[in-house]
Short mmCIF file of C-alpha atoms and ligand atoms in Angstrom, two decimals:
data_model
loop_
_atom_site.label_atom_id
_atom_site.label_comp_id
_atom_site.label_asym_id
_atom_site.label_seq_id
_atom_site.Cartn_x
_atom_site.Cartn_y
_atom_site.Cartn_z
CA UNK A 232 20.02 -136.62 10.74
CA UNK A 233 16.49 -135.30 11.28
CA UNK A 234 14.21 -136.94 13.27
CA UNK A 235 10.61 -137.58 11.40
CA UNK A 236 9.83 -135.88 14.84
CA UNK A 237 11.52 -132.40 14.06
CA UNK A 238 10.67 -132.76 10.26
CA UNK A 239 7.42 -133.08 11.21
CA UNK A 240 7.74 -130.43 13.93
CA UNK A 241 9.69 -128.29 11.06
CA UNK A 242 6.82 -127.53 8.65
CA UNK A 243 3.73 -127.10 11.28
CA UNK A 244 5.85 -123.97 12.17
CA UNK A 245 6.24 -123.22 8.24
CA UNK A 246 2.28 -123.63 7.82
CA UNK A 247 1.93 -120.88 10.27
CA UNK A 248 4.59 -118.60 9.42
CA UNK A 249 2.44 -118.75 6.32
CA UNK A 250 -1.02 -117.96 8.30
CA UNK A 251 -0.26 -115.25 9.86
CA UNK A 252 1.32 -113.89 6.52
CA UNK A 253 -2.12 -114.34 4.93
CA UNK A 254 -3.79 -113.04 8.23
CA UNK A 255 -1.23 -110.05 7.67
CA UNK A 256 -2.21 -109.30 3.46
CA UNK A 257 -6.30 -109.64 4.10
CA UNK A 258 -5.55 -107.63 7.19
CA UNK A 259 -3.85 -104.80 4.74
CA UNK A 260 -6.95 -105.16 2.47
CA UNK A 261 -8.33 -103.86 4.57
CA UNK A 262 -7.07 -100.29 5.57
CA UNK A 263 -6.88 -99.96 1.86
CA UNK A 264 -10.63 -99.66 1.99
CA UNK A 265 -11.87 -98.05 4.68
CA UNK A 266 -14.66 -97.48 5.80
CA UNK A 267 -14.33 -93.20 4.67
CA UNK A 268 -16.08 -91.23 2.44
CA UNK A 269 -13.39 -90.74 -0.10
CA UNK A 270 -13.55 -86.96 -1.48
CA UNK A 271 -16.30 -85.81 -2.97
CA UNK A 272 -17.47 -89.57 -3.66
CA UNK A 273 -21.22 -90.35 -4.23
CA UNK A 274 -23.45 -90.71 -0.89
CA UNK A 275 -27.30 -92.10 -0.20
CA UNK A 276 -27.75 -90.76 3.54
CA UNK A 277 -26.93 -86.96 2.69
CA UNK A 278 -30.59 -85.45 0.46
CA UNK A 279 -28.42 -84.14 -2.99
CA UNK A 280 -26.62 -87.46 -2.47
CA UNK A 281 -22.99 -85.24 -1.92
CA UNK A 282 -21.28 -86.40 1.03
CA UNK A 283 -18.89 -83.58 1.48
CA UNK A 284 -20.55 -80.74 2.30
CA UNK A 285 -20.02 -77.50 1.18
CA UNK A 286 -19.02 -75.10 3.02
CA UNK A 287 -20.96 -72.15 4.35
CA UNK A 288 -22.15 -69.63 2.34
CA UNK A 289 -19.37 -66.69 3.68
CA UNK A 290 -16.99 -69.36 4.87
CA UNK A 291 -13.68 -67.72 4.38
CA UNK A 292 -10.89 -69.76 4.27
CA UNK A 293 -7.59 -69.53 6.96
CA UNK A 294 -5.49 -65.61 5.76
CA UNK A 295 -8.28 -65.29 3.61
CA UNK A 296 -10.22 -62.82 5.09
CA UNK A 297 -9.88 -59.53 2.49
CA UNK A 298 -10.87 -56.79 5.25
CA UNK A 299 -8.02 -53.42 4.16
CA UNK A 300 -10.43 -52.29 0.93
CA UNK A 301 -7.24 -50.06 0.09
CA UNK A 302 -5.09 -52.42 -0.52
CA UNK A 303 -7.62 -54.72 -2.22
CA UNK A 304 -9.87 -53.32 -3.51
CA UNK A 305 -7.25 -49.86 -4.63
CA UNK A 306 -10.51 -47.87 -3.29
CA UNK A 307 -10.34 -45.54 -0.04
CA UNK A 308 -13.38 -45.48 2.65
CA UNK A 309 -15.74 -43.30 0.41
CA UNK A 310 -15.14 -46.02 -2.42
CA UNK A 311 -13.66 -43.36 -4.63
CA UNK A 312 -10.30 -44.83 -5.69
CA UNK A 313 -7.10 -43.79 -4.44
CA UNK A 314 -4.53 -41.20 -4.92
CA UNK A 315 -1.47 -42.57 -3.95
CA UNK A 316 -0.42 -46.32 -3.03
CA UNK A 317 -1.07 -47.80 -0.56
CA UNK A 318 1.98 -49.00 0.74
CA UNK A 319 5.30 -46.81 0.52
CA UNK A 320 6.70 -46.66 -3.48
CA UNK A 321 11.02 -47.24 -3.20
CA UNK A 322 13.56 -48.04 -5.99
CA UNK A 323 12.72 -52.39 -5.32
CA UNK A 324 9.19 -51.45 -5.78
CA UNK A 325 9.82 -50.08 -8.98
CA UNK A 326 12.10 -52.11 -10.15
CA UNK A 327 9.51 -55.08 -9.87
CA UNK A 328 6.90 -52.58 -11.54
CA UNK A 329 9.15 -52.11 -14.61
CA UNK A 330 10.15 -56.32 -14.32
CA UNK A 331 6.02 -56.61 -14.27
CA UNK A 332 4.84 -54.82 -16.80
CA UNK A 333 7.25 -55.77 -19.63
CA UNK A 334 6.31 -58.92 -19.05
CA UNK A 335 2.47 -58.49 -18.62
CA UNK A 336 1.36 -54.79 -20.38
CA UNK A 337 3.57 -53.97 -22.83
CA UNK A 338 2.87 -56.94 -24.89
CA UNK A 339 -0.06 -54.57 -26.16
CA UNK A 340 0.90 -51.16 -24.26
CA UNK A 341 4.49 -51.53 -25.40
CA UNK A 342 6.90 -49.63 -23.09
CA UNK A 343 6.80 -46.96 -23.07
CA UNK A 344 3.12 -47.60 -22.84
CA UNK A 345 1.72 -46.18 -25.53
CA UNK A 346 0.56 -48.67 -26.95
CA UNK A 347 2.71 -49.31 -29.93
CA UNK A 348 3.53 -52.86 -28.74
CA UNK A 349 3.66 -56.26 -29.98
CA UNK A 350 0.54 -57.67 -30.29
CA UNK A 351 -1.20 -54.85 -31.27
CA UNK A 352 1.55 -53.36 -34.49
CA UNK A 353 -0.26 -57.12 -34.78
CA UNK A 354 -3.63 -56.43 -35.02
CA UNK A 355 -5.67 -56.15 -31.56
CA UNK A 356 -7.40 -53.00 -31.09
CA UNK A 357 -4.76 -50.70 -29.77
CA UNK A 358 -4.52 -49.53 -26.07
CA UNK A 359 -5.92 -45.72 -25.16
CA UNK A 360 -1.98 -44.61 -25.04
CA UNK A 361 -1.20 -43.92 -20.96
CA UNK A 362 -0.07 -40.39 -21.66
CA UNK A 363 -3.12 -38.49 -22.43
CA UNK A 364 -5.65 -37.12 -20.85
CA UNK A 365 -8.29 -38.93 -19.76
CA UNK A 366 -5.62 -41.65 -18.50
CA UNK A 367 -3.59 -39.61 -17.20
CA UNK A 368 -5.24 -37.64 -14.28
CA UNK A 369 -6.72 -40.92 -13.01
CA UNK A 370 -5.55 -41.71 -10.45
CA UNK A 371 -3.44 -44.34 -9.29
CA UNK A 372 -5.63 -46.38 -7.97
CA UNK A 373 -7.45 -46.97 -10.59
CA UNK A 374 -4.71 -48.27 -12.83
CA UNK A 375 -4.82 -51.44 -9.21
CA UNK A 376 -8.93 -51.49 -10.23
CA UNK A 377 -8.49 -52.35 -14.24
CA UNK A 378 -6.23 -54.82 -13.83
CA UNK A 379 -7.83 -56.47 -11.06
CA UNK A 380 -11.26 -57.16 -13.08
CA UNK A 381 -10.59 -55.51 -17.15
CA UNK A 382 -11.40 -53.45 -19.45
CA UNK A 383 -13.41 -53.81 -21.77
CA UNK A 384 -11.59 -56.36 -24.28
CA UNK A 385 -8.96 -55.83 -22.46
CA UNK A 386 -8.72 -59.00 -19.97
CA UNK A 387 -8.71 -59.41 -15.86
CA UNK A 388 -5.09 -60.18 -14.67
CA UNK A 389 -5.98 -60.85 -11.53
CA UNK A 390 -5.09 -64.29 -11.99
CA UNK A 391 -2.00 -64.61 -12.75
CA UNK A 392 -0.64 -61.43 -10.76
CA UNK A 393 -0.54 -61.03 -7.13
CA UNK A 394 -2.15 -57.70 -5.34
CA UNK A 395 0.94 -56.47 -4.25
CA UNK A 396 2.83 -56.37 -7.98
CA UNK A 397 -0.76 -55.03 -9.81
CA UNK A 398 0.27 -51.88 -6.67
CA UNK A 399 4.63 -52.57 -7.81
CA UNK A 400 2.53 -51.50 -12.30
CA UNK A 401 0.46 -49.72 -11.52
CA UNK A 402 3.35 -47.30 -9.29
CA UNK A 403 5.69 -48.13 -12.22
CA UNK A 404 3.10 -46.64 -14.42
CA UNK A 405 3.36 -43.06 -13.68
CA UNK A 406 6.60 -43.71 -13.26
CA UNK A 407 6.13 -44.30 -17.17
CA UNK A 408 4.25 -40.86 -16.69
CA UNK A 409 6.76 -39.18 -15.34
CA UNK A 410 8.80 -39.36 -17.60
CA UNK A 411 7.16 -38.43 -20.52
CA UNK A 412 6.56 -35.08 -19.11
CA UNK A 413 9.46 -34.98 -16.98
CA UNK A 414 10.09 -30.66 -16.09
CA UNK A 415 13.15 -29.58 -17.29
CA UNK A 416 13.65 -28.67 -13.58
CA UNK A 417 14.12 -31.58 -12.29
CA UNK A 418 16.97 -32.45 -14.27
CA UNK A 419 20.33 -30.86 -12.95
CA UNK A 420 22.71 -29.82 -16.53
CA UNK A 421 24.95 -33.23 -16.36
CA UNK A 422 21.21 -34.96 -17.67
CA UNK A 423 20.58 -32.29 -19.21
CA UNK A 424 23.08 -32.41 -21.81
CA UNK A 425 22.86 -36.03 -22.18
CA UNK A 426 19.61 -34.55 -23.48
CA UNK A 427 19.42 -34.59 -27.36
CA UNK A 428 18.59 -30.30 -28.43
CA UNK A 429 15.35 -30.04 -29.21
CA UNK A 430 13.97 -33.48 -28.55
CA UNK A 431 10.73 -33.83 -26.82
CA UNK A 432 11.64 -37.72 -27.74
CA UNK A 433 11.58 -40.28 -24.42
CA UNK A 434 15.50 -40.48 -23.86
CA UNK A 435 16.69 -44.04 -23.40
CA UNK A 436 17.34 -44.42 -19.72
CA UNK A 437 14.81 -41.27 -18.75
CA UNK A 438 11.45 -44.24 -18.00
CA UNK A 439 13.42 -46.34 -15.91
CA UNK A 440 14.12 -43.82 -13.45
CA UNK A 441 11.79 -43.24 -10.69
CA UNK A 442 10.11 -40.19 -9.76
CA UNK A 443 12.34 -37.83 -7.93
CA UNK A 444 11.88 -37.99 -4.20
CA UNK A 445 10.25 -34.99 -3.02
CA UNK A 446 12.65 -33.22 -0.19
CA UNK A 447 13.14 -34.94 2.41
CA UNK A 448 13.90 -32.88 6.42
CA UNK A 449 16.94 -30.95 5.71
CA UNK A 450 19.49 -33.16 8.00
CA UNK A 451 19.94 -30.89 11.50
CA UNK A 452 22.79 -32.83 12.13
CA UNK A 453 26.03 -30.88 9.95
CA UNK A 454 28.82 -33.04 8.52
C1 HEC B 285 -3.41 -58.87 -24.36
C2 HEC B 285 -3.75 -56.70 -24.98
C3 HEC B 285 -3.32 -56.38 -23.14
C4 HEC B 285 -2.67 -56.79 -22.19
C5 HEC B 285 -1.41 -57.76 -22.28
C6 HEC B 285 -2.80 -54.79 -21.56
N1 HEC B 285 -3.76 -54.62 -21.74
FE1 HEC B 285 -4.31 -52.73 -20.73
N2 HEC B 285 -6.13 -52.66 -22.66
C7 HEC B 285 -5.91 -53.34 -23.88
C8 HEC B 285 -6.92 -52.47 -24.53
C9 HEC B 285 -7.81 -53.29 -26.12
C10 HEC B 285 -7.05 -52.21 -24.30
C11 HEC B 285 -8.07 -50.79 -24.54
C12 HEC B 285 -9.92 -51.31 -23.73
C13 HEC B 285 -11.17 -51.00 -24.41
O1 HEC B 285 -11.47 -49.94 -24.74
O2 HEC B 285 -11.99 -51.89 -24.84
C14 HEC B 285 -5.68 -52.11 -22.16
C15 HEC B 285 -6.99 -50.79 -22.27
C16 HEC B 285 -5.92 -51.04 -20.49
C17 HEC B 285 -6.19 -49.56 -19.86
C18 HEC B 285 -7.29 -48.09 -20.23
C19 HEC B 285 -8.06 -48.45 -18.87
C20 HEC B 285 -8.71 -46.63 -20.14
O3 HEC B 285 -8.96 -46.23 -19.09
O4 HEC B 285 -9.76 -46.64 -20.75
C21 HEC B 285 -4.76 -49.87 -19.00
C22 HEC B 285 -5.81 -48.46 -17.33
C23 HEC B 285 -5.31 -51.04 -18.70
N3 HEC B 285 -5.50 -51.25 -20.14
C24 HEC B 285 -3.53 -51.00 -18.35
C25 HEC B 285 -3.14 -52.85 -18.61
C26 HEC B 285 -1.86 -53.05 -17.45
C27 HEC B 285 -1.89 -52.44 -16.59
C28 HEC B 285 -1.34 -54.34 -18.46
C29 HEC B 285 -0.43 -55.35 -17.99
C30 HEC B 285 -0.84 -56.07 -16.24
C31 HEC B 285 -2.71 -53.95 -18.88
N4 HEC B 285 -3.28 -53.14 -19.14
C32 HEC B 285 -1.87 -55.49 -20.16
C33 HEC B 285 -5.10 -54.49 -24.20
C34 HEC B 285 -3.91 -54.72 -23.26
#
């Protein structure tokens, strides 16, 4: 059996815990709404009423300084379009370019770049073929530029295709162009056998091959 004085003491302890809990909650409330500005909150302090200060004009975020005009604009020091890619061209780059081209460009330009894509067959303006002049003789930097800034009714792809991928596509377009006008001297006899006799039509698979490599330095080491 508890004595009355013990009971009172227990009641007192309980009340104390209760008070502590209430004060603790009040504290939490305070931390929820701290005396600082939320992003884009109204402010009476600044003349334009905005708490968020706009960055100073010309501010560039870390890692976003695009100084390399060749890579980002496709242009050389004289503001002329690059005639060669600003990165080494290898098979993975061309395969990446093929994949991106088939996704982003072939719906209009066709998988051969002849301008006969499905969207065109359904009524969209037909783009020029990559295999005739003046496009054939445009420098590779021009293709990068068209993807970056758009051309006529064709919109820009800068927000959808990364800088590196735009170059990969440009390289693949060069491979496509070569595939449609490949000099037969570059074929070995097995390849020539595989060609349909007298055909000038593009052969299956021809478009997926990268351009033949320039003859490298001869291996002087012997075997
Ligand atoms: C929605 C259809 C469409 C898509 C997708 C498209 N294009 Fe085009 N493209 C066009 C049309 C149409 C033109 C012709 C624009 C004009 O003359 O107004 C064109 C023109 C071009 C030209 C020629 C510019 C010139 O000098 O005549 C190039 C190069 C080109 N596109 C590249 C690409 C590449 C690379 C892609 C993929 C990243 C792509 N396009 C995706 C419709 C498209």
